[in-house]
mmCIF file of C-alpha atoms in Angstrom:
data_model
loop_
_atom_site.group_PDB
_atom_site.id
_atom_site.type_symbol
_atom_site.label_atom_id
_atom_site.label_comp_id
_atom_site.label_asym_id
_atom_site.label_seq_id
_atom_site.Cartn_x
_atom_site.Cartn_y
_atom_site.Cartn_z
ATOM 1 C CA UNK A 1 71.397 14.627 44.571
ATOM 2 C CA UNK A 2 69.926 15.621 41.298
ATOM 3 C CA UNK A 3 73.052 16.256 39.770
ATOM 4 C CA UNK A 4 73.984 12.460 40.609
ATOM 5 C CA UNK A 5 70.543 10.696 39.505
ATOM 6 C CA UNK A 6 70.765 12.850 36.289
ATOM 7 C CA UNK A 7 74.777 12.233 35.441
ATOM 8 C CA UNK A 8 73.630 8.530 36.458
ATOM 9 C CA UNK A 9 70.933 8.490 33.765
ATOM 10 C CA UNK A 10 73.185 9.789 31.065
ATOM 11 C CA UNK A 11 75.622 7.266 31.422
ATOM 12 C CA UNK A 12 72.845 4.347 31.415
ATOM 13 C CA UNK A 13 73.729 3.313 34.873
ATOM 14 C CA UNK A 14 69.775 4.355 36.340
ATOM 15 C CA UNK A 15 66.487 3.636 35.034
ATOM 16 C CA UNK A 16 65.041 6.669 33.482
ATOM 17 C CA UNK A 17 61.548 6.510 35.789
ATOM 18 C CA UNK A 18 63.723 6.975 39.303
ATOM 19 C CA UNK A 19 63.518 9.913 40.503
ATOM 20 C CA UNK A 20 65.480 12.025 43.374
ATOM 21 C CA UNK A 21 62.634 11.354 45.678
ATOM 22 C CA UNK A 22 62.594 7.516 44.597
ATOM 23 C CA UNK A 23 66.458 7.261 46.158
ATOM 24 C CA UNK A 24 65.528 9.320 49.158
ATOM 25 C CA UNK A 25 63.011 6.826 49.776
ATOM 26 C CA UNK A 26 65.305 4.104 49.721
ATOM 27 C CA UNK A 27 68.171 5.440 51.504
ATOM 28 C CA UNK A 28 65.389 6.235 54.558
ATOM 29 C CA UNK A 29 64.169 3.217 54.375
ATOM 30 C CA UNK A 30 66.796 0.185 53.778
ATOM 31 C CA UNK A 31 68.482 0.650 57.065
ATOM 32 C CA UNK A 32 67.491 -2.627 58.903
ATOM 33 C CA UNK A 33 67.402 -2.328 62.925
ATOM 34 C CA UNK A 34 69.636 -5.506 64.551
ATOM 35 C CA UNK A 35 71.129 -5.802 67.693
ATOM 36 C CA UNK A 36 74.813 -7.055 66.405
ATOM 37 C CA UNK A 37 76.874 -4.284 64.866
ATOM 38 C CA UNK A 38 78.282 -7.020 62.235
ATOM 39 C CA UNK A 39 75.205 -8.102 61.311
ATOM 40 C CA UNK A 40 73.617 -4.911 60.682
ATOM 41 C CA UNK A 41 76.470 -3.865 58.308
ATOM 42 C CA UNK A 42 75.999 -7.319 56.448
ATOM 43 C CA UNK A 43 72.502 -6.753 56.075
ATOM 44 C CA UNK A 44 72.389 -3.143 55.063
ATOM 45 C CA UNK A 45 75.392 -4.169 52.568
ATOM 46 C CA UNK A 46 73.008 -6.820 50.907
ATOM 47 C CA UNK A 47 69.889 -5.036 50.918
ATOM 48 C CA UNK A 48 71.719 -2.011 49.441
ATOM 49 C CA UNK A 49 73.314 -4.409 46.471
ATOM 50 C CA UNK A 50 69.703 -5.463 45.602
ATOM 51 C CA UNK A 51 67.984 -2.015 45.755
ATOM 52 C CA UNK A 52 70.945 -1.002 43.583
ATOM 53 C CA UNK A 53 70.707 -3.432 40.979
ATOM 54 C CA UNK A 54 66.710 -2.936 41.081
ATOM 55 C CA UNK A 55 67.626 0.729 39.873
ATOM 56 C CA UNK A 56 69.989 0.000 37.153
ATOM 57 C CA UNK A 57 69.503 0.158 33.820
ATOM 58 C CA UNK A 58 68.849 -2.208 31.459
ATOM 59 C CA UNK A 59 68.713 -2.824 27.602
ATOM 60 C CA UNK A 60 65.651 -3.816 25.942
ATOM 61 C CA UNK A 61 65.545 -7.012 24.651
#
């Protein structure tokens, strides 16, 4: 997992404060609990996309 978040970093694709720990925390905790199969895919596709693009890089303006 390091390897990724670092090789991520280099390429400008991850902020530089996330750490390893910060992306185990969010892969343990963006798993929504719903009844429907469907519906928990949808919503653990979408919540992923945002924590994702929360994470990414960005240039300063």
């Amino acid at each position: 997992m390091g390897r990724l978040v670092e090789r991520a970093r280099k390429a400008g694709e991850l902020r530089e404060d996330v750490t390893v720990s910060d992306i185990l925390l969010v892969i343990a905790t963006a798993a929504p609990a719903l009844p429907d199969p469907e519906q928990q895919a949808a919503a653990s596709t979408r919540l992923l996309d945002i924590l994702l693009e929360g994470l990414r890089s960005r240039p300063l303006e």
